[in-house]
Each structure stands twice: as C-alpha cells, then as structure tokens.
Short mmCIF file of N, CA and C in Angstrom, two decimals:
data_model
loop_
_atom_site.label_atom_id
_atom_site.label_comp_id
_atom_site.label_asym_id
_atom_site.label_seq_id
_atom_site.Cartn_x
_atom_site.Cartn_y
_atom_site.Cartn_z
N THR E 1 140.24 149.02 107.83
CA THR E 1 141.12 148.90 108.98
C THR E 1 141.64 150.24 109.46
N GLY E 2 141.40 151.32 108.69
CA GLY E 2 141.89 152.63 109.07
C GLY E 2 143.36 152.80 108.73
N ALA E 3 143.91 153.98 109.07
CA ALA E 3 145.30 154.26 108.75
C ALA E 3 146.23 153.35 109.52
N GLY E 4 147.42 153.17 108.97
CA GLY E 4 148.42 152.34 109.60
C GLY E 4 148.46 150.94 109.00
N LEU E 5 149.35 150.12 109.51
CA LEU E 5 149.55 148.76 109.05
C LEU E 5 148.90 147.81 110.06
N THR E 6 147.94 147.01 109.60
CA THR E 6 147.26 146.05 110.47
C THR E 6 147.82 144.66 110.19
N VAL E 7 148.21 143.96 111.26
CA VAL E 7 148.82 142.64 111.15
C VAL E 7 147.93 141.64 111.85
N HIS E 8 147.66 140.49 111.19
CA HIS E 8 146.87 139.44 111.80
C HIS E 8 147.21 138.10 111.17
N LEU E 9 146.81 137.01 111.81
CA LEU E 9 146.98 135.69 111.21
C LEU E 9 146.19 135.63 109.92
N ALA E 10 146.75 135.02 108.90
CA ALA E 10 146.08 134.91 107.62
C ALA E 10 144.96 133.90 107.68
N ALA E 11 143.96 134.06 106.83
CA ALA E 11 142.88 133.08 106.72
C ALA E 11 143.44 131.72 106.29
N THR E 12 144.59 131.75 105.62
CA THR E 12 145.24 130.52 105.15
C THR E 12 146.32 130.02 106.10
N ASN E 13 146.32 130.50 107.35
CA ASN E 13 147.30 130.04 108.32
C ASN E 13 147.24 128.52 108.41
N PRO E 14 148.39 127.82 108.39
CA PRO E 14 148.38 126.35 108.42
C PRO E 14 147.71 125.79 109.66
N ALA E 15 146.87 124.78 109.45
CA ALA E 15 146.26 124.06 110.56
C ALA E 15 147.34 123.27 111.28
N ALA E 16 147.09 122.90 112.52
CA ALA E 16 148.04 122.07 113.25
C ALA E 16 148.29 120.80 112.46
N GLY E 17 149.54 120.37 112.42
CA GLY E 17 149.89 119.20 111.63
C GLY E 17 151.09 118.47 112.19
N THR E 18 151.55 117.52 111.40
CA THR E 18 152.71 116.71 111.79
C THR E 18 153.87 117.00 110.86
N ILE E 19 155.00 117.34 111.43
CA ILE E 19 156.24 117.56 110.67
C ILE E 19 157.05 116.27 110.74
N VAL E 20 157.56 115.84 109.60
CA VAL E 20 158.44 114.68 109.60
C VAL E 20 159.85 115.17 109.86
N ASP E 21 160.53 114.58 110.83
CA ASP E 21 161.89 115.02 111.20
C ASP E 21 162.77 115.05 109.96
N GLY E 22 163.45 116.16 109.76
CA GLY E 22 164.30 116.35 108.59
C GLY E 22 163.61 117.06 107.45
N GLN E 23 162.35 117.45 107.66
CA GLN E 23 161.57 118.11 106.60
C GLN E 23 162.05 119.53 106.39
N ALA E 24 162.08 119.93 105.12
CA ALA E 24 162.49 121.29 104.77
C ALA E 24 161.27 122.12 104.39
N LEU E 25 161.37 123.41 104.63
CA LEU E 25 160.36 124.40 104.25
C LEU E 25 158.95 124.04 104.72
N TYR E 26 158.85 123.67 105.97
CA TYR E 26 157.53 123.38 106.56
C TYR E 26 156.86 124.70 106.93
N PRO E 27 155.61 124.93 106.49
CA PRO E 27 154.93 126.19 106.80
C PRO E 27 154.41 126.21 108.24
N LEU E 28 155.00 127.08 109.05
CA LEU E 28 154.62 127.18 110.47
C LEU E 28 153.52 128.22 110.71
N ALA E 29 153.53 129.31 109.93
CA ALA E 29 152.52 130.37 110.14
C ALA E 29 152.45 131.26 108.91
N ARG E 30 151.29 131.93 108.77
CA ARG E 30 151.10 132.94 107.73
C ARG E 30 150.44 134.16 108.35
N PHE E 31 150.97 135.33 108.02
CA PHE E 31 150.45 136.58 108.52
C PHE E 31 150.03 137.46 107.35
N THR E 32 148.90 138.14 107.51
CA THR E 32 148.46 139.10 106.50
C THR E 32 148.69 140.49 107.05
N LEU E 33 149.32 141.34 106.24
CA LEU E 33 149.60 142.73 106.60
C LEU E 33 148.78 143.61 105.65
N THR E 34 147.94 144.47 106.21
CA THR E 34 147.06 145.33 105.40
C THR E 34 147.46 146.79 105.63
N ASN E 35 147.68 147.50 104.52
CA ASN E 35 148.16 148.89 104.57
C ASN E 35 146.98 149.85 104.42
N GLY E 36 146.68 150.58 105.49
CA GLY E 36 145.62 151.58 105.44
C GLY E 36 146.15 152.99 105.19
N ASP E 37 147.46 153.13 104.99
CA ASP E 37 148.04 154.45 104.73
C ASP E 37 147.87 154.84 103.26
N ASN E 38 148.12 156.11 102.97
CA ASN E 38 147.98 156.62 101.60
C ASN E 38 149.21 156.39 100.74
N ALA E 39 150.22 155.73 101.26
CA ALA E 39 151.44 155.45 100.51
C ALA E 39 151.88 154.01 100.80
N GLU E 40 152.67 153.47 99.89
CA GLU E 40 153.25 152.15 100.08
C GLU E 40 154.06 152.12 101.37
N VAL E 41 154.00 151.01 102.12
CA VAL E 41 154.82 150.89 103.31
C VAL E 41 155.86 149.81 103.10
N LYS E 42 157.01 150.02 103.70
CA LYS E 42 158.13 149.10 103.60
C LYS E 42 158.37 148.48 104.96
N ILE E 43 158.47 147.16 104.99
CA ILE E 43 158.81 146.45 106.22
C ILE E 43 160.29 146.13 106.17
N THR E 44 161.06 146.69 107.12
CA THR E 44 162.52 146.50 107.12
C THR E 44 162.99 145.49 108.16
N ALA E 45 162.14 145.14 109.12
CA ALA E 45 162.51 144.13 110.12
C ALA E 45 161.25 143.46 110.64
N LEU E 46 161.39 142.17 110.90
CA LEU E 46 160.29 141.39 111.44
C LEU E 46 160.90 140.41 112.44
N LYS E 47 160.35 140.40 113.64
CA LYS E 47 160.84 139.51 114.70
C LYS E 47 159.72 138.56 115.08
N VAL E 48 159.99 137.24 114.96
CA VAL E 48 159.00 136.25 115.34
C VAL E 48 159.57 135.35 116.43
N LYS E 49 158.68 134.76 117.20
CA LYS E 49 159.12 133.93 118.33
C LYS E 49 158.73 132.47 118.08
N ARG E 50 159.68 131.57 118.35
CA ARG E 50 159.40 130.15 118.30
C ARG E 50 158.60 129.79 119.54
N ILE E 51 157.46 129.13 119.35
CA ILE E 51 156.65 128.70 120.47
C ILE E 51 156.53 127.17 120.43
N GLY E 52 156.10 126.60 121.53
CA GLY E 52 155.98 125.15 121.61
C GLY E 52 157.07 124.59 122.51
N VAL E 53 157.05 123.28 122.66
CA VAL E 53 158.05 122.59 123.47
C VAL E 53 159.09 122.01 122.53
N SER E 54 160.13 122.78 122.31
CA SER E 54 161.19 122.37 121.38
C SER E 54 162.44 123.19 121.67
N ALA E 55 163.52 122.79 121.03
CA ALA E 55 164.79 123.49 121.22
C ALA E 55 165.05 124.41 120.04
N ASP E 56 165.75 125.52 120.29
CA ASP E 56 166.13 126.43 119.21
C ASP E 56 166.86 125.70 118.10
N ALA E 57 167.76 124.80 118.48
CA ALA E 57 168.60 124.10 117.50
C ALA E 57 167.78 123.16 116.62
N SER E 58 166.58 122.81 117.00
CA SER E 58 165.74 121.93 116.20
C SER E 58 165.19 122.63 114.96
N VAL E 59 165.19 123.96 114.98
CA VAL E 59 164.78 124.75 113.82
C VAL E 59 166.06 125.18 113.13
N VAL E 60 166.42 124.45 112.08
CA VAL E 60 167.72 124.65 111.44
C VAL E 60 167.79 125.99 110.72
N ASN E 61 166.79 126.30 109.93
CA ASN E 61 166.70 127.58 109.21
C ASN E 61 165.24 128.01 109.18
N THR E 62 165.02 129.31 109.19
CA THR E 62 163.68 129.88 109.09
C THR E 62 163.69 130.91 107.97
N TYR E 63 162.62 130.94 107.18
CA TYR E 63 162.56 131.80 106.00
C TYR E 63 161.23 132.56 105.96
N LEU E 64 161.23 133.70 105.27
CA LEU E 64 159.99 134.39 104.93
C LEU E 64 159.75 134.18 103.44
N PHE E 65 158.49 133.87 103.10
CA PHE E 65 158.07 133.68 101.72
C PHE E 65 156.87 134.58 101.42
N ASP E 66 156.82 135.08 100.18
CA ASP E 66 155.65 135.75 99.63
C ASP E 66 155.14 134.82 98.54
N GLY E 67 154.15 134.01 98.86
CA GLY E 67 153.73 132.96 97.92
C GLY E 67 154.87 131.95 97.75
N VAL E 68 155.32 131.74 96.50
CA VAL E 68 156.43 130.82 96.27
C VAL E 68 157.77 131.54 96.20
N THR E 69 157.76 132.85 96.40
CA THR E 69 159.00 133.64 96.31
C THR E 69 159.63 133.75 97.69
N ARG E 70 160.86 133.24 97.79
CA ARG E 70 161.59 133.35 99.07
C ARG E 70 162.12 134.77 99.21
N LEU E 71 161.82 135.39 100.34
CA LEU E 71 162.23 136.78 100.60
C LEU E 71 163.53 136.90 101.36
N THR E 72 163.90 135.87 102.13
CA THR E 72 165.07 135.95 103.00
C THR E 72 165.92 134.70 102.90
N ASP E 73 167.17 134.84 103.27
CA ASP E 73 168.01 133.68 103.48
C ASP E 73 167.57 133.02 104.79
N GLY E 74 168.07 131.82 105.03
CA GLY E 74 167.73 131.13 106.27
C GLY E 74 168.25 131.88 107.49
N ALA E 75 167.40 132.06 108.48
CA ALA E 75 167.79 132.72 109.73
C ALA E 75 167.68 131.71 110.86
N ALA E 76 168.56 131.86 111.83
CA ALA E 76 168.61 130.94 112.97
C ALA E 76 167.73 131.47 114.10
N VAL E 77 167.32 130.54 114.95
CA VAL E 77 166.59 130.89 116.16
C VAL E 77 167.61 131.09 117.27
N SER E 78 167.49 132.20 118.00
CA SER E 78 168.37 132.48 119.12
C SER E 78 167.52 132.93 120.30
N SER E 79 167.59 132.19 121.39
CA SER E 79 166.77 132.46 122.58
C SER E 79 165.30 132.60 122.21
N THR E 80 164.81 131.67 121.41
CA THR E 80 163.43 131.54 120.92
C THR E 80 163.04 132.58 119.88
N VAL E 81 163.93 133.46 119.46
CA VAL E 81 163.57 134.55 118.55
C VAL E 81 164.31 134.43 117.22
N VAL E 82 163.58 134.75 116.15
CA VAL E 82 164.16 134.83 114.81
C VAL E 82 164.01 136.27 114.34
N ASN E 83 165.13 136.90 113.98
CA ASN E 83 165.12 138.28 113.49
C ASN E 83 165.39 138.29 111.99
N PHE E 84 164.49 138.92 111.23
CA PHE E 84 164.70 139.15 109.81
C PHE E 84 164.90 140.66 109.64
N ASN E 85 166.01 141.04 109.00
CA ASN E 85 166.32 142.46 108.82
C ASN E 85 166.85 142.72 107.42
N ASN E 86 166.40 143.83 106.83
CA ASN E 86 166.94 144.31 105.56
C ASN E 86 166.60 145.79 105.46
N THR E 87 167.59 146.65 105.58
CA THR E 87 167.35 148.09 105.57
C THR E 87 166.75 148.56 104.25
N SER E 88 166.96 147.80 103.17
CA SER E 88 166.35 148.13 101.89
C SER E 88 164.89 147.70 101.83
N GLY E 89 164.48 146.85 102.75
CA GLY E 89 163.11 146.37 102.81
C GLY E 89 163.03 144.87 102.59
N LEU E 90 162.40 144.19 103.52
CA LEU E 90 162.11 142.77 103.35
C LEU E 90 161.03 142.60 102.28
N PHE E 91 160.01 143.46 102.36
CA PHE E 91 158.93 143.47 101.38
C PHE E 91 158.15 144.77 101.56
N THR E 92 157.29 145.07 100.61
CA THR E 92 156.46 146.27 100.68
C THR E 92 154.98 145.87 100.57
N VAL E 93 154.12 146.73 101.11
CA VAL E 93 152.68 146.52 101.00
C VAL E 93 152.12 147.78 100.35
N PRO E 94 151.42 147.63 99.21
CA PRO E 94 150.90 148.81 98.53
C PRO E 94 149.82 149.53 99.32
N SER E 95 149.66 150.81 99.07
CA SER E 95 148.62 151.58 99.73
C SER E 95 147.26 150.96 99.44
N GLY E 96 146.51 150.77 100.52
CA GLY E 96 145.18 150.18 100.38
C GLY E 96 145.19 148.69 100.07
N GLY E 97 146.36 148.08 100.06
CA GLY E 97 146.48 146.67 99.72
C GLY E 97 146.92 145.83 100.90
N SER E 98 147.08 144.54 100.64
CA SER E 98 147.56 143.65 101.69
C SER E 98 148.52 142.63 101.10
N LYS E 99 149.29 142.00 101.97
CA LYS E 99 150.24 140.98 101.57
C LYS E 99 150.25 139.90 102.64
N THR E 100 150.25 138.65 102.19
CA THR E 100 150.33 137.52 103.11
C THR E 100 151.73 136.93 103.05
N ILE E 101 152.39 136.87 104.19
CA ILE E 101 153.76 136.40 104.32
C ILE E 101 153.77 135.10 105.10
N SER E 102 154.47 134.10 104.57
CA SER E 102 154.58 132.80 105.25
C SER E 102 155.92 132.67 105.95
N VAL E 103 155.90 132.01 107.10
CA VAL E 103 157.12 131.66 107.83
C VAL E 103 157.30 130.16 107.68
N LEU E 104 158.38 129.76 106.97
CA LEU E 104 158.68 128.36 106.72
C LEU E 104 159.98 128.00 107.40
N ALA E 105 160.15 126.73 107.76
CA ALA E 105 161.35 126.33 108.49
C ALA E 105 161.81 124.93 108.09
N ASP E 106 163.12 124.75 108.19
CA ASP E 106 163.73 123.43 108.06
C ASP E 106 163.83 122.88 109.48
N ILE E 107 163.26 121.68 109.70
CA ILE E 107 163.16 121.14 111.05
C ILE E 107 164.00 119.87 111.17
N ASN E 108 164.79 119.78 112.23
CA ASN E 108 165.58 118.59 112.51
C ASN E 108 165.68 118.48 114.03
N GLY E 109 164.70 117.79 114.64
CA GLY E 109 164.66 117.74 116.09
C GLY E 109 164.45 116.36 116.64
N SER E 110 163.69 116.28 117.70
CA SER E 110 163.39 115.01 118.38
C SER E 110 161.90 114.76 118.34
N ALA E 111 161.52 113.49 118.26
CA ALA E 111 160.11 113.13 118.22
C ALA E 111 159.35 113.75 119.39
N SER E 112 158.15 114.16 119.12
CA SER E 112 157.21 114.75 120.09
C SER E 112 157.48 116.22 120.40
N GLU E 113 158.52 116.83 119.83
CA GLU E 113 158.67 118.28 120.00
C GLU E 113 157.51 118.97 119.29
N THR E 114 157.14 120.15 119.75
CA THR E 114 156.10 120.93 119.08
C THR E 114 156.68 122.28 118.65
N PHE E 115 156.20 122.76 117.51
CA PHE E 115 156.74 123.98 116.91
C PHE E 115 155.60 124.89 116.49
N GLY E 116 155.82 126.17 116.67
CA GLY E 116 154.90 127.18 116.18
C GLY E 116 155.61 128.50 116.10
N ILE E 117 154.94 129.49 115.53
CA ILE E 117 155.50 130.83 115.38
C ILE E 117 154.48 131.85 115.88
N SER E 118 154.98 132.84 116.61
CA SER E 118 154.12 133.91 117.12
C SER E 118 154.74 135.26 116.82
N LEU E 119 153.90 136.21 116.45
CA LEU E 119 154.31 137.61 116.33
C LEU E 119 153.80 138.24 117.62
N VAL E 120 154.72 138.53 118.54
CA VAL E 120 154.36 138.85 119.92
C VAL E 120 153.75 140.24 120.10
N ALA E 121 154.33 141.26 119.41
CA ALA E 121 153.89 142.64 119.66
C ALA E 121 154.02 143.48 118.40
N ALA E 122 153.33 144.59 118.37
CA ALA E 122 153.43 145.52 117.24
C ALA E 122 154.85 146.02 117.06
N THR E 123 155.59 146.11 118.13
CA THR E 123 156.98 146.60 118.07
C THR E 123 157.90 145.60 117.36
N ASP E 124 157.42 144.40 117.08
CA ASP E 124 158.22 143.41 116.38
C ASP E 124 158.17 143.57 114.87
N VAL E 125 157.43 144.57 114.41
CA VAL E 125 157.34 144.90 112.99
C VAL E 125 157.93 146.31 112.82
N THR E 126 159.06 146.39 112.11
CA THR E 126 159.68 147.69 111.86
C THR E 126 159.30 148.14 110.45
N THR E 127 158.67 149.30 110.36
CA THR E 127 158.13 149.77 109.10
C THR E 127 158.05 151.29 109.10
N ASN E 128 157.84 151.85 107.90
CA ASN E 128 157.62 153.29 107.80
C ASN E 128 156.13 153.63 107.81
N ALA E 129 155.28 152.68 108.16
CA ALA E 129 153.83 152.92 108.27
C ALA E 129 153.58 153.91 109.40
N SER E 130 152.43 154.59 109.33
CA SER E 130 152.09 155.57 110.36
C SER E 130 151.91 154.92 111.73
N SER E 131 151.51 153.63 111.73
CA SER E 131 151.37 152.86 112.98
C SER E 131 151.29 151.38 112.61
N VAL E 132 151.49 150.55 113.63
CA VAL E 132 151.31 149.11 113.46
C VAL E 132 150.29 148.68 114.51
N LYS E 133 149.26 147.97 114.06
CA LYS E 133 148.22 147.55 114.98
C LYS E 133 147.76 146.14 114.67
N GLY E 134 147.04 145.57 115.58
CA GLY E 134 146.53 144.22 115.45
C GLY E 134 146.29 143.65 116.84
N THR E 135 145.86 142.42 116.90
CA THR E 135 145.66 141.74 118.18
C THR E 135 146.88 140.87 118.42
N PHE E 136 147.66 141.20 119.42
CA PHE E 136 148.91 140.50 119.70
C PHE E 136 148.83 139.79 121.05
N PRO E 137 149.49 138.66 121.22
CA PRO E 137 150.30 138.01 120.21
C PRO E 137 149.43 137.35 119.14
N ALA E 138 149.94 137.31 117.91
CA ALA E 138 149.30 136.63 116.80
C ALA E 138 150.05 135.32 116.64
N ALA E 139 149.51 134.26 117.19
CA ALA E 139 150.22 132.98 117.25
C ALA E 139 149.59 131.96 116.31
N GLY E 140 150.47 131.32 115.54
CA GLY E 140 150.03 130.24 114.67
C GLY E 140 149.79 128.98 115.48
N ASN E 141 149.34 127.94 114.80
CA ASN E 141 149.07 126.66 115.45
C ASN E 141 150.37 125.92 115.78
N LEU E 142 150.26 124.96 116.70
CA LEU E 142 151.41 124.12 117.04
C LEU E 142 151.42 122.89 116.14
N HIS E 143 152.62 122.50 115.71
CA HIS E 143 152.84 121.36 114.84
C HIS E 143 153.74 120.38 115.58
N THR E 144 153.42 119.09 115.52
CA THR E 144 154.15 118.05 116.25
C THR E 144 155.15 117.35 115.36
N LEU E 145 156.33 117.08 115.88
CA LEU E 145 157.37 116.40 115.13
C LEU E 145 157.26 114.89 115.30
N ALA E 146 157.41 114.17 114.21
CA ALA E 146 157.40 112.72 114.23
C ALA E 146 158.56 112.21 113.38
N THR E 147 159.01 111.01 113.66
CA THR E 147 160.06 110.43 112.83
C THR E 147 159.45 109.65 111.70
N GLY E 148 160.15 109.57 110.59
CA GLY E 148 159.67 108.85 109.42
C GLY E 148 160.74 108.90 108.36
N THR E 149 160.51 108.19 107.29
CA THR E 149 161.46 108.19 106.19
C THR E 149 160.84 108.99 105.05
N LEU E 150 161.47 110.11 104.74
CA LEU E 150 161.00 110.97 103.66
C LEU E 150 161.54 110.46 102.33
N ALA E 151 160.87 110.85 101.29
CA ALA E 151 161.41 110.60 99.95
C ALA E 151 162.68 111.41 99.79
N GLY E 152 163.55 110.99 98.91
CA GLY E 152 164.81 111.72 98.69
C GLY E 152 165.01 112.06 97.24
N VAL E 153 165.61 113.21 96.99
CA VAL E 153 165.97 113.64 95.65
C VAL E 153 167.44 114.01 95.70
N GLU E 154 168.25 113.30 94.93
CA GLU E 154 169.69 113.52 94.95
C GLU E 154 170.15 113.99 93.58
N PHE E 155 170.76 115.18 93.57
CA PHE E 155 171.32 115.72 92.34
C PHE E 155 172.77 115.25 92.19
N ASN E 156 173.16 114.96 90.97
CA ASN E 156 174.53 114.54 90.68
C ASN E 156 175.49 115.68 91.05
N ALA E 157 176.70 115.35 91.42
CA ALA E 157 177.69 116.35 91.80
C ALA E 157 178.14 117.20 90.62
N THR E 158 177.95 116.69 89.40
CA THR E 158 178.37 117.42 88.21
C THR E 158 177.19 118.08 87.53
N THR E 159 177.28 119.39 87.35
CA THR E 159 176.25 120.15 86.65
C THR E 159 176.83 120.69 85.36
N THR E 160 176.04 120.69 84.30
CA THR E 160 176.45 121.24 83.01
C THR E 160 175.68 122.52 82.78
N PRO E 161 176.33 123.61 82.37
CA PRO E 161 177.78 123.77 82.21
C PRO E 161 178.47 123.81 83.58
N SER E 162 179.75 123.51 83.57
CA SER E 162 180.48 123.38 84.83
C SER E 162 180.95 124.71 85.41
N SER E 163 180.81 125.79 84.65
CA SER E 163 181.23 127.09 85.18
C SER E 163 180.25 128.16 84.72
N ALA E 164 180.36 129.31 85.33
CA ALA E 164 179.52 130.44 84.95
C ALA E 164 180.30 131.40 84.07
N ALA E 165 181.19 130.84 83.27
CA ALA E 165 182.02 131.68 82.38
C ALA E 165 181.12 132.41 81.38
N THR E 166 181.67 133.46 80.80
CA THR E 166 180.93 134.20 79.77
C THR E 166 180.65 133.27 78.60
N ILE E 167 179.42 133.31 78.12
CA ILE E 167 179.00 132.44 77.03
C ILE E 167 178.64 133.29 75.83
N ASP E 168 179.17 132.96 74.70
CA ASP E 168 178.84 133.67 73.47
C ASP E 168 177.42 133.34 73.06
N PRO E 169 176.70 134.33 72.50
CA PRO E 169 175.34 134.04 72.04
C PRO E 169 175.35 132.91 71.02
N GLN E 170 174.41 131.97 71.18
CA GLN E 170 174.32 130.84 70.27
C GLN E 170 172.97 130.16 70.43
N ASN E 171 172.60 129.36 69.46
CA ASN E 171 171.35 128.61 69.51
C ASN E 171 171.58 127.26 70.19
N ASP E 172 170.53 126.70 70.74
CA ASP E 172 170.51 125.35 71.28
C ASP E 172 171.60 125.09 72.32
N TYR E 173 171.84 126.07 73.20
CA TYR E 173 172.86 125.93 74.25
C TYR E 173 172.20 125.43 75.52
N THR E 174 172.79 124.43 76.16
CA THR E 174 172.27 123.91 77.43
C THR E 174 172.67 124.88 78.53
N VAL E 175 171.68 125.50 79.18
CA VAL E 175 171.97 126.49 80.22
C VAL E 175 172.06 125.84 81.61
N TRP E 176 171.43 124.66 81.79
CA TRP E 176 171.55 123.94 83.04
C TRP E 176 171.11 122.50 82.81
N GLN E 177 171.90 121.56 83.32
CA GLN E 177 171.55 120.15 83.20
C GLN E 177 172.19 119.38 84.34
N ASN E 178 171.43 118.42 84.90
CA ASN E 178 171.94 117.59 85.97
C ASN E 178 171.13 116.32 86.02
N SER E 179 171.73 115.23 86.47
CA SER E 179 171.02 113.98 86.66
C SER E 179 170.43 113.93 88.06
N VAL E 180 169.22 113.38 88.17
CA VAL E 180 168.53 113.33 89.45
C VAL E 180 168.14 111.90 89.73
N VAL E 181 168.37 111.47 90.98
CA VAL E 181 167.95 110.15 91.43
C VAL E 181 166.92 110.35 92.54
N VAL E 182 165.76 109.71 92.41
CA VAL E 182 164.72 109.77 93.44
C VAL E 182 164.81 108.48 94.25
N THR E 183 164.90 108.63 95.58
CA THR E 183 165.04 107.45 96.44
C THR E 183 163.82 107.28 97.33
N THR E 184 163.59 106.09 97.78
CA THR E 184 162.61 105.68 98.79
C THR E 184 161.15 105.73 98.30
N ARG E 185 160.70 106.86 97.82
CA ARG E 185 159.30 107.03 97.42
C ARG E 185 159.21 107.85 96.15
N ALA E 186 158.03 107.83 95.55
CA ALA E 186 157.78 108.69 94.37
C ALA E 186 157.78 110.14 94.79
N VAL E 187 158.18 111.03 93.90
CA VAL E 187 158.27 112.44 94.17
C VAL E 187 157.60 113.21 93.05
N ASP E 188 156.77 114.17 93.40
CA ASP E 188 156.22 115.09 92.40
C ASP E 188 157.11 116.33 92.40
N MET E 189 157.85 116.52 91.31
CA MET E 189 158.71 117.71 91.19
C MET E 189 157.83 118.84 90.67
N THR E 190 157.62 119.86 91.51
CA THR E 190 156.74 120.96 91.11
C THR E 190 157.52 122.21 90.74
N ARG E 191 158.72 122.39 91.28
CA ARG E 191 159.52 123.54 90.89
C ARG E 191 160.93 123.38 91.41
N ILE E 192 161.86 124.09 90.78
CA ILE E 192 163.23 124.19 91.26
C ILE E 192 163.53 125.69 91.28
N SER E 193 164.10 126.16 92.36
CA SER E 193 164.42 127.58 92.42
C SER E 193 165.83 127.78 92.91
#
C-alpha cells in the first residue's frame, strides 16, 4: 500500500441485515487500517457518519471495538456524525501491520428505519501517520430495523461482594457473584465484560 495509513472497508464488513429494535452492540461496519510507515501510528480521532433513513436519536450509543475489546465508551450521534476522540490514542497500528476496527451500536428506533456507517473522507481520521489514503467514502451496508421480542438477561440487584473495599489476601474468596434470570428465550452466554 506504500507509505502512510490506508483505510478501507474490511473483508469482514457485516452484510446487510435486520436489527431487532432494542438490540445492543449491533455491528454496523468494519474498517481495516494498514500502516505503510516505518513506525507505529496512533489514531487519536475518528469521525464516522450515520447513513440511511433514520433519526440520530435511534442510535442510542456507538462504540469502537478491536475484536472483542471495546476501545471507547458509548458516543452519541449529533447531526448524523459520531466523533471518537482520545489524545492518548484510540488505538495504534504497528509498522507494516494492519488493524480491523468495528463500529457497533445500541439501536432503539422505529420499524423500517435503515442504519449504516460511512467514513466520509481521509480528514475524518486523525493520526500521526505520514498520510491517510483510501477510497472515500468507505460506506458499510444498510441494515433495516424490525420489531420483535428479544431474549432477556436480568441480573439481580445485589452483587457479592457488595463493595470494592480492600480485601485481605485469602483462599477461596468469591470475587464476583450474582443471580441471573433468562426471560423469553434461551440465551447462549459467551462472555461478560
């Protein structure tokens, strides 16, 4: 790809699909960033645009993920744009390497709305790379919202231990415990973070 940071839709970009209203962490797009510079590059800001026929308020929170690792807190959509900023770096891409970043969102809208994410221009990526290049806009697929009843997982209001007080070293200590009730449908619990 030559020197600089090249940005494009990932080979694993999600196909167009159906979002169930109220769904959390729905994958809207994936972007691969490839570093052609001789040093690691740091991405300190990323601006993405909500595309489709939907309202800003229908996207409750938007997040950046590196695989299963969440990189950002939930960010809101304002005038169709989501800004992710961290002067210390949202993430880094090693020299000669690449990183695939996912844009996930919590959706709560109206039936038949459509949602997608686009990286509009090279200027929407703030980095210390020698340049940012790619074919812009890099737009993910559109996903349609439908109503339905999702499975539910409800954690008890009481967690053990009840405080984060200093704990003396000891054997067989419960570090976290809670009761969980699964409602409506079966649930495969794959991770808690």
